Short mmCIF file of C-alpha atoms in Angstrom, two decimals:
data_model
loop_
_atom_site.label_atom_id
_atom_site.label_comp_id
_atom_site.label_asym_id
_atom_site.label_seq_id
_atom_site.Cartn_x
_atom_site.Cartn_y
_atom_site.Cartn_z
CA MET A 24 -56.25 -33.17 2.61
CA ALA A 25 -54.94 -34.84 5.72
CA SER A 26 -52.93 -32.70 8.06
CA ALA A 27 -49.81 -33.73 9.94
CA ALA A 28 -48.18 -32.78 13.18
CA GLN A 29 -45.37 -30.28 12.73
CA SER A 30 -41.78 -30.87 13.74
CA PRO A 31 -39.81 -27.88 14.95
CA GLN A 32 -38.22 -27.55 11.51
CA ALA A 33 -40.59 -28.93 8.93
CA THR A 34 -44.18 -29.56 8.01
CA HIS A 35 -45.40 -32.59 6.06
CA GLU A 36 -48.90 -33.10 4.72
CA ARG A 37 -50.46 -36.00 2.88
CA LYS A 38 -52.92 -35.78 0.03
CA PRO A 39 -55.27 -38.39 -2.23
CA ARG A 40 -14.69 -26.44 -10.16
CA ALA A 41 -14.20 -27.27 -10.82
CA ARG A 42 -15.45 -26.74 -7.34
CA PRO A 43 -16.30 -29.96 -5.47
CA VAL A 44 -19.66 -31.60 -5.87
CA ILE A 45 -22.29 -30.26 -3.50
CA ARG A 46 -22.70 -32.78 -0.73
CA LEU A 47 -26.38 -33.02 0.03
CA ALA A 48 -25.36 -35.47 2.67
CA THR A 49 -23.98 -32.78 4.91
CA LEU A 50 -27.49 -31.46 5.37
CA ALA A 51 -28.44 -34.64 7.21
CA MET A 52 -25.10 -35.55 8.79
CA ALA A 53 -25.78 -34.97 12.47
CA ALA A 54 -29.25 -36.52 12.54
CA ALA A 55 -28.74 -39.51 10.26
CA ALA A 56 -24.97 -40.08 10.17
CA LEU A 57 -25.54 -41.32 6.65
CA TRP A 58 -22.43 -40.39 4.81
CA GLY A 59 -19.30 -42.46 4.75
CA CYS A 60 -17.20 -40.32 2.40
CA VAL A 61 -15.87 -37.96 5.10
CA PRO A 62 -14.83 -38.63 8.72
CA ARG A 63 -17.71 -38.25 11.14
CA ALA A 64 -17.52 -36.65 14.56
CA ARG A 65 -19.28 -38.24 17.50
CA PRO A 66 -22.97 -37.37 17.06
CA VAL A 67 -24.62 -35.05 19.53
CA GLU A 68 -27.52 -36.72 21.27
CA THR A 69 -30.64 -34.71 20.56
CA PRO A 70 -34.28 -35.70 20.94
CA PRO A 71 -35.68 -37.05 17.63
CA PRO A 72 -38.27 -34.88 15.88
CA PRO A 73 -41.86 -36.02 16.31
CA GLU A 74 -43.22 -38.54 13.83
CA PRO A 75 -45.63 -36.95 11.35
CA VAL A 76 -49.18 -38.11 12.04
CA GLN A 77 -50.96 -39.08 8.84
CA GLU A 78 -54.69 -39.43 8.47
CA ALA A 79 -56.64 -41.21 5.79
CA PRO A 80 -56.76 -39.29 2.49
CA ARG A 81 -59.82 -37.16 1.86
CA PRO A 82 -60.98 -35.59 -1.39
CA VAL A 83 -59.15 -32.37 -2.22
CA GLN A 84 -61.33 -29.32 -1.71
CA PRO A 85 -61.69 -27.01 -4.69
CA SER A 86 -60.33 -24.01 -2.78
CA ARG A 87 -56.60 -23.42 -2.32
CA LEU A 88 -54.89 -24.18 0.94
CA PRO A 89 -54.12 -21.17 3.13
CA ALA A 90 -51.02 -19.32 2.02
CA ASP A 91 -47.85 -20.26 3.87
CA GLU A 92 -45.73 -17.18 4.44
CA THR A 93 -42.65 -19.06 5.65
CA ARG A 94 -42.46 -22.14 3.42
CA ASN A 95 -42.62 -22.98 -0.27
CA ARG A 96 -44.94 -25.82 -1.17
CA VAL A 97 -43.49 -28.96 -2.78
CA ALA A 98 -45.78 -31.72 -4.08
CA VAL A 99 -44.89 -35.41 -3.94
CA LEU A 100 -46.91 -37.36 -6.51
CA VAL A 101 -46.83 -41.10 -5.80
CA PRO A 102 -49.35 -43.96 -5.64
CA LEU A 103 -50.66 -44.22 -2.08
CA THR A 104 -53.48 -46.66 -2.84
CA GLY A 105 -53.78 -49.53 -5.29
CA ARG A 106 -51.17 -51.93 -6.63
CA ASP A 107 -48.11 -49.72 -6.14
CA ALA A 108 -49.17 -48.21 -2.81
CA ALA A 109 -46.41 -49.87 -0.77
CA LEU A 110 -43.70 -48.53 -3.08
CA GLY A 111 -45.27 -45.09 -3.17
CA GLN A 112 -45.55 -44.98 0.61
CA SER A 113 -41.91 -46.01 0.95
CA ILE A 114 -40.81 -43.16 -1.32
CA LEU A 115 -43.00 -40.75 0.65
CA ASN A 116 -41.60 -42.00 3.95
CA ALA A 117 -38.07 -41.46 2.68
CA ALA A 118 -38.94 -37.96 1.48
CA ASN A 119 -40.36 -37.12 4.89
CA LEU A 120 -37.29 -38.61 6.59
CA ALA A 121 -35.04 -36.38 4.48
CA LEU A 122 -37.04 -33.33 5.49
CA LEU A 123 -36.71 -34.21 9.17
CA ASP A 124 -33.02 -35.12 8.90
CA SER A 125 -32.10 -31.94 7.06
CA GLY A 126 -34.12 -29.61 9.27
CA GLY A 127 -35.42 -27.87 6.15
CA GLN A 128 -37.19 -24.74 7.33
CA HIS A 129 -38.41 -23.30 4.06
CA ILE A 130 -40.30 -26.09 2.30
CA ARG A 131 -43.60 -27.77 3.04
CA ILE A 132 -44.26 -31.18 1.51
CA THR A 133 -47.75 -32.30 0.51
CA ALA A 134 -48.36 -35.78 -0.91
CA TYR A 135 -50.91 -36.46 -3.65
CA ASP A 136 -52.13 -39.94 -4.55
CA THR A 137 -51.68 -40.73 -8.25
CA ALA A 138 -53.53 -44.06 -8.14
CA ALA A 139 -56.77 -42.43 -9.29
CA GLY A 140 -54.97 -40.39 -11.92
CA ALA A 141 -51.79 -38.35 -12.09
CA VAL A 142 -53.48 -35.49 -13.93
CA PRO A 143 -56.03 -34.64 -11.19
CA ALA A 144 -53.26 -35.06 -8.61
CA ALA A 145 -51.07 -32.58 -10.48
CA ASN A 146 -53.95 -30.17 -10.96
CA ASP A 147 -54.66 -30.24 -7.22
CA ALA A 148 -50.99 -29.71 -6.43
CA LEU A 149 -50.72 -26.71 -8.72
CA ALA A 150 -54.03 -25.23 -7.60
CA GLU A 151 -52.80 -25.36 -4.03
CA GLY A 152 -49.62 -23.46 -4.81
CA SER A 153 -46.93 -26.12 -5.28
CA GLY A 154 -43.81 -24.63 -6.82
CA LEU A 155 -42.15 -27.97 -7.57
CA ILE A 156 -43.38 -31.50 -8.25
CA LEU A 157 -41.45 -34.57 -7.07
CA GLY A 158 -42.73 -37.59 -8.99
CA PRO A 159 -44.67 -39.21 -10.51
CA LEU A 160 -43.22 -42.70 -10.49
CA LEU A 161 -44.53 -44.21 -13.73
CA ALA A 162 -43.51 -42.97 -17.18
CA ASP A 163 -47.08 -42.65 -18.45
CA ASP A 164 -47.94 -40.51 -15.44
CA VAL A 165 -44.90 -38.31 -16.03
CA ARG A 166 -45.90 -37.92 -19.66
CA ALA A 167 -49.41 -36.85 -18.62
CA VAL A 168 -48.28 -34.44 -15.92
CA ALA A 169 -45.46 -32.75 -17.84
CA PRO A 170 -47.52 -30.39 -20.05
CA ILE A 171 -49.66 -29.31 -17.09
CA ALA A 172 -46.61 -28.48 -15.00
CA ARG A 173 -44.86 -26.86 -17.95
CA HIS A 174 -47.82 -24.56 -18.55
CA ALA A 175 -47.60 -23.48 -14.90
CA ASP A 176 -43.80 -23.06 -15.15
CA VAL A 177 -43.30 -25.65 -12.41
CA PRO A 178 -40.39 -28.13 -12.76
CA VAL A 179 -40.94 -31.87 -12.37
CA VAL A 180 -38.34 -34.12 -10.75
CA ALA A 181 -39.71 -37.56 -11.59
CA PHE A 182 -38.80 -40.98 -10.21
CA SER A 183 -39.15 -42.76 -13.57
CA ASN A 184 -36.22 -44.25 -15.51
CA ASP A 185 -37.85 -43.79 -18.94
CA VAL A 186 -35.57 -41.29 -20.68
CA SER A 187 -38.20 -40.59 -23.33
CA VAL A 188 -40.15 -38.42 -20.87
CA ALA A 189 -37.18 -36.28 -19.78
CA GLY A 190 -36.39 -32.74 -20.85
CA ASP A 191 -38.21 -29.42 -21.19
CA GLY A 192 -38.72 -28.99 -17.47
CA VAL A 193 -38.79 -32.70 -16.55
CA TYR A 194 -35.82 -34.18 -14.69
CA LEU A 195 -35.42 -37.92 -14.08
CA MET A 196 -34.02 -39.30 -10.83
CA GLY A 197 -34.52 -42.94 -11.85
CA PHE A 198 -31.69 -45.40 -12.51
CA THR A 199 -31.34 -45.93 -16.27
CA PRO A 200 -29.70 -48.90 -18.00
CA GLY A 201 -27.65 -46.55 -20.17
CA GLU A 202 -25.62 -45.22 -17.25
CA ALA A 203 -24.83 -48.69 -15.92
CA ILE A 204 -23.93 -50.06 -19.34
CA ARG A 205 -21.59 -47.18 -20.15
CA ARG A 206 -19.80 -47.65 -16.84
CA VAL A 207 -19.31 -51.41 -17.08
CA VAL A 208 -18.22 -51.25 -20.73
CA ALA A 209 -15.66 -48.56 -19.87
CA TYR A 210 -14.34 -50.76 -17.07
CA ALA A 211 -14.16 -53.80 -19.35
CA ARG A 212 -12.23 -51.83 -21.96
CA ALA A 213 -9.80 -50.69 -19.26
CA GLN A 214 -9.20 -54.38 -18.48
CA GLY A 215 -8.26 -55.02 -22.11
CA LEU A 216 -11.54 -56.46 -23.42
CA ASN A 217 -12.27 -55.32 -26.97
CA ARG A 218 -15.01 -57.42 -28.59
CA PHE A 219 -18.52 -57.09 -27.16
CA GLY A 220 -21.79 -58.89 -27.77
CA GLY A 221 -25.24 -58.39 -26.30
CA LEU A 222 -28.29 -60.44 -25.29
CA VAL A 223 -31.36 -58.28 -24.69
CA PRO A 224 -35.03 -59.09 -24.05
CA VAL A 225 -37.73 -58.22 -26.56
CA ASN A 226 -39.14 -55.24 -24.69
CA THR A 227 -38.52 -51.54 -24.16
CA TYR A 228 -35.79 -52.16 -21.60
CA GLY A 229 -34.04 -54.43 -24.08
CA GLU A 230 -34.26 -51.84 -26.85
CA ARG A 231 -32.73 -49.16 -24.64
CA SER A 232 -30.04 -51.52 -23.43
CA ALA A 233 -29.11 -52.46 -27.00
CA ARG A 234 -28.86 -48.81 -27.97
CA ALA A 235 -26.77 -48.02 -24.89
CA LEU A 236 -24.43 -50.95 -25.54
CA THR A 237 -23.88 -49.88 -29.13
CA GLN A 238 -23.10 -46.31 -28.10
CA ALA A 239 -20.88 -47.37 -25.20
CA VAL A 240 -18.78 -49.77 -27.27
CA GLN A 241 -18.35 -47.19 -30.01
CA GLY A 242 -17.51 -44.49 -27.48
CA GLU A 243 -14.85 -46.66 -25.86
CA GLY A 244 -13.30 -47.69 -29.16
CA GLY A 245 -14.33 -51.33 -28.93
CA HIS A 246 -15.84 -53.70 -31.50
CA LEU A 247 -19.46 -54.85 -31.39
CA THR A 248 -19.78 -58.44 -32.62
CA GLY A 249 -23.57 -58.43 -32.51
CA ILE A 250 -26.71 -58.11 -30.42
CA GLN A 251 -29.40 -60.78 -30.25
CA THR A 252 -32.89 -60.50 -28.77
CA PHE A 253 -34.68 -63.20 -26.80
CA ASP A 254 -38.15 -63.90 -25.48
CA ALA A 255 -38.85 -65.00 -21.93
CA SER A 256 -38.61 -68.75 -22.56
CA PRO A 257 -35.46 -70.78 -21.76
CA ALA A 258 -35.40 -72.00 -25.36
CA GLY A 259 -35.55 -68.42 -26.58
CA VAL A 260 -32.60 -67.41 -24.40
CA ARG A 261 -30.53 -70.41 -25.51
CA GLY A 262 -31.33 -69.73 -29.15
CA ALA A 263 -30.29 -66.09 -28.87
CA ALA A 264 -27.02 -67.09 -27.22
CA ALA A 265 -26.31 -69.61 -29.98
CA ARG A 266 -26.95 -66.99 -32.66
CA LEU A 267 -24.66 -64.54 -30.89
CA VAL A 268 -21.83 -67.08 -30.63
CA GLY A 269 -22.29 -67.78 -34.32
CA GLN A 270 -21.59 -64.14 -35.13
CA GLY A 271 -18.01 -64.44 -33.94
CA PRO A 272 -15.92 -64.56 -30.77
CA ALA A 273 -16.56 -61.98 -28.06
CA ASP A 274 -14.46 -61.02 -25.06
CA ALA A 275 -17.55 -59.91 -23.14
CA VAL A 276 -21.31 -60.36 -23.47
CA LEU A 277 -23.83 -58.01 -21.89
CA VAL A 278 -27.03 -59.66 -20.66
CA ALA A 279 -29.75 -57.07 -20.08
CA ASP A 280 -32.02 -58.98 -17.73
CA VAL A 281 -32.16 -60.39 -14.22
CA PRO A 282 -29.91 -63.38 -13.39
CA ARG A 283 -32.55 -66.11 -13.46
CA ALA A 284 -33.68 -65.02 -16.93
CA VAL A 285 -30.25 -65.44 -18.51
CA LEU A 286 -29.18 -68.68 -16.82
CA PRO A 287 -30.26 -70.79 -19.82
CA ALA A 288 -27.71 -68.93 -21.98
CA MET A 289 -24.74 -69.85 -19.82
CA ALA A 290 -24.22 -73.38 -21.12
CA VAL A 291 -24.02 -72.03 -24.67
CA LEU A 292 -21.69 -69.14 -23.79
CA HIS A 293 -19.37 -71.42 -21.80
CA GLU A 294 -18.85 -73.56 -24.90
CA ALA A 295 -17.65 -70.54 -26.89
CA SER A 296 -13.97 -69.88 -27.51
CA PRO A 297 -12.92 -67.77 -25.79
CA VAL A 298 -15.46 -67.97 -22.99
CA PRO A 299 -16.73 -64.38 -22.74
CA ARG A 300 -16.83 -62.34 -19.56
CA LEU A 301 -20.45 -61.75 -18.57
CA LEU A 302 -21.57 -58.13 -18.11
CA ALA A 303 -24.91 -57.14 -16.59
CA THR A 304 -26.99 -54.07 -15.84
CA GLU A 305 -28.03 -52.25 -12.67
CA ARG A 306 -30.90 -54.73 -12.24
CA TRP A 307 -28.47 -57.18 -10.68
CA ALA A 308 -27.86 -54.84 -7.74
CA ALA A 309 -31.25 -55.74 -6.25
CA GLU A 310 -30.66 -59.50 -6.52
CA SER A 311 -29.32 -61.65 -3.69
CA GLY A 312 -27.58 -65.01 -3.84
CA ILE A 313 -26.43 -64.59 -7.44
CA GLY A 314 -23.16 -66.38 -6.75
CA ALA A 315 -25.00 -69.57 -5.80
CA ASN A 316 -25.20 -70.14 -9.56
CA VAL A 317 -21.62 -71.01 -10.45
CA PRO A 318 -21.90 -69.97 -14.14
CA LEU A 319 -22.77 -66.41 -13.06
CA ARG A 320 -19.66 -65.94 -10.93
CA GLY A 321 -17.26 -63.43 -12.39
CA THR A 322 -20.01 -61.25 -13.87
CA TRP A 323 -19.36 -57.51 -13.78
CA PHE A 324 -22.13 -54.97 -13.37
CA ALA A 325 -22.35 -51.28 -12.44
CA ALA A 326 -24.64 -49.84 -9.77
CA PRO A 327 -24.81 -47.06 -7.18
CA SER A 328 -22.65 -47.64 -4.13
CA ASP A 329 -24.49 -49.14 -1.18
CA ALA A 330 -22.24 -47.45 1.39
CA ASN A 331 -24.57 -44.52 2.06
CA TYR A 332 -27.69 -46.50 1.24
CA ASN A 333 -27.04 -49.05 3.98
CA ALA A 334 -26.89 -46.27 6.58
CA PHE A 335 -30.08 -44.75 5.15
CA ARG A 336 -31.81 -48.14 5.31
CA THR A 337 -30.86 -48.50 8.98
CA ARG A 338 -32.23 -45.05 9.79
CA TYR A 339 -35.41 -45.73 7.80
CA ARG A 340 -36.02 -49.04 9.55
CA ALA A 341 -35.52 -47.44 12.95
CA ARG A 342 -38.21 -44.85 12.23
CA TYR A 343 -40.73 -46.88 10.24
CA THR A 344 -40.04 -50.41 11.61
CA ALA A 345 -39.76 -51.78 8.08
CA ALA A 346 -37.14 -51.90 5.36
CA PRO A 347 -37.47 -49.33 2.56
CA TYR A 348 -37.96 -50.24 -1.06
CA ARG A 349 -34.68 -49.76 -2.93
CA LEU A 350 -36.20 -46.91 -4.96
CA ALA A 351 -37.11 -45.04 -1.77
CA SER A 352 -33.66 -43.47 -1.87
CA LEU A 353 -34.84 -41.41 -4.85
CA GLY A 354 -37.38 -39.69 -2.64
CA TYR A 355 -34.78 -39.00 0.03
CA ASP A 356 -32.23 -37.52 -2.37
CA ALA A 357 -34.87 -35.49 -4.20
CA VAL A 358 -35.92 -33.76 -0.98
CA LEU A 359 -32.34 -33.10 0.09
CA LEU A 360 -31.81 -31.52 -3.32
CA VAL A 361 -34.87 -29.32 -2.81
CA VAL A 362 -33.79 -28.32 0.70
CA ARG A 363 -30.50 -27.10 -0.69
CA ALA A 364 -32.24 -25.23 -3.51
CA ALA A 365 -34.57 -23.65 -0.97
CA GLU A 366 -31.61 -21.67 0.34
CA ASN A 367 -32.02 -19.52 -2.78
CA TRP A 368 -35.78 -19.91 -3.17
CA PRO A 369 -37.66 -16.91 -1.77
CA VAL A 370 -41.06 -17.88 -0.43
CA GLY A 371 -43.76 -17.29 -3.00
CA ARG A 372 -41.34 -17.08 -5.94
CA PRO A 373 -40.85 -19.66 -8.74
CA PHE A 374 -38.51 -22.54 -8.00
CA PRO A 375 -34.92 -21.75 -9.16
CA ALA A 376 -34.64 -24.53 -11.74
CA ARG A 377 -31.07 -23.50 -12.56
CA THR A 378 -29.97 -25.12 -9.29
CA LEU A 379 -30.97 -28.51 -10.71
CA ARG A 380 -28.50 -28.07 -13.56
CA ASP A 381 -25.37 -27.49 -11.49
CA PRO A 382 -22.62 -29.17 -13.56
CA ASN A 383 -20.65 -30.06 -10.44
CA GLY A 384 -23.48 -32.27 -9.27
CA PHE A 385 -24.59 -33.39 -5.85
CA VAL A 386 -23.92 -36.27 -3.46
CA GLY A 387 -26.73 -38.15 -1.77
CA VAL A 388 -27.73 -41.62 -0.63
CA ASP A 389 -26.96 -43.08 -4.06
CA GLY A 390 -23.66 -41.26 -4.50
CA ALA A 391 -22.76 -38.42 -6.84
CA PHE A 392 -25.25 -37.41 -9.52
CA ARG A 393 -26.12 -34.50 -11.75
CA PHE A 394 -28.75 -33.77 -14.35
CA GLY A 395 -27.53 -33.70 -17.93
CA ARG A 396 -28.78 -31.35 -20.61
CA ASP A 397 -31.44 -33.90 -21.46
CA GLY A 398 -32.75 -33.86 -17.88
CA VAL A 399 -31.59 -37.41 -17.14
CA ALA A 400 -29.57 -38.06 -13.98
CA GLU A 401 -25.95 -38.90 -14.67
CA ARG A 402 -24.61 -41.04 -11.83
CA ALA A 403 -21.19 -41.98 -10.53
CA LEU A 404 -21.43 -45.77 -10.32
CA GLU A 405 -19.20 -48.49 -8.95
CA VAL A 406 -18.45 -51.79 -10.68
CA ARG A 407 -19.01 -55.04 -8.79
CA GLU A 408 -17.99 -58.61 -9.49
CA VAL A 409 -20.17 -61.57 -8.56
CA GLY A 410 -18.45 -64.08 -6.29
CA ALA A 411 -19.44 -67.25 -4.47
CA THR A 412 -20.61 -65.45 -1.33
CA GLY A 413 -21.70 -62.09 -2.70
CA THR A 414 -20.32 -59.23 -4.74
CA THR A 415 -17.02 -57.38 -4.50
CA VAL A 416 -16.38 -53.81 -5.60
CA VAL A 417 -13.67 -53.95 -8.28
CA SER A 418 -13.90 -50.29 -9.29
CA PRO A 419 -15.17 -47.74 -6.73
CA ALA A 420 -17.65 -45.06 -7.73
CA PRO A 421 -16.08 -41.66 -8.46
CA ARG A 422 -16.80 -39.08 -5.76
CA GLY A 423 -17.80 -36.42 -8.25
CA PHE A 424 -17.59 -35.18 -11.81
CA ASN A 425 -14.55 -33.71 -13.57
#
């Protein structure tokens, strides 16, 4: 274990109604000025908390850490070495930033490196008294950790977007294609579009996107003209588009891949009558310069609002002198969620998992969210339209859940 310097409010360690939604953002308002949904008073100038000092990871000792009589232990399981180390470190940095911003006095974060195996990391975390696990990042790691945590009656709030690992004590913070597809299809139906087609890659993401599109169109009372799969080659994409056009006219076509992957389909779709509106998934939110490709202009896609994220990114860069990974916001919001739960979490007692299932939801860096009965995060998303110089919000994200 590597120790860290303590701030006045928090300790971080590193290891190898019908009522309104609960605004996690208010926990960090004065320090970070993150939240744009309510008017902000002029911030009070206070000295920043000291930066946690992290040492190189050392092997976990077999004995438990000394008991902490004032804080509950929370484990963050992320890769800190190996291929995904930069992403894992960014999530950990964001989690630590949330702890400092919120002034959480009753939780103590310890990070465990999953690069050498999520199971030993989870075992170490539980042996050392962690009452909640944040992470892991990868679906296979979540699947491996879940039964261990379940046996210990410790909830897992994972950063994966693989819905197959959710439920029975596992909650997913990750962005799923299903949420984005439901939102953009609902918006398209509200604009009068009725006939929908789909182009999806031959992989797990494509399978889930196809299933989500089918359910969304049915749920909105639309008509599904067909769904075609494609491989990664330009010829494969063009062929899938031609087959889809052959199945009948569509008012809108969902393409479940990044912009550059679907460009070969555009010439085929633009020859169709009528020319369908292009719909995309949340993957497009991380892309820049999409509008430079004229055929992609006019595409609609749903994603979390960047309003709060941009402020978070500025704060993160100021502290760590680097931009965060986009997924780092999951670590920030997860810790704010825990800090709020800690208000009703007596030290030494099991984590109150019921707080994770609040139907009114929470508001964080990525907007309003709540965990559904299946343990998957339901998110309030905005709809954007691709233009020549960027994207424009055509349907703002709801501020909460009815």
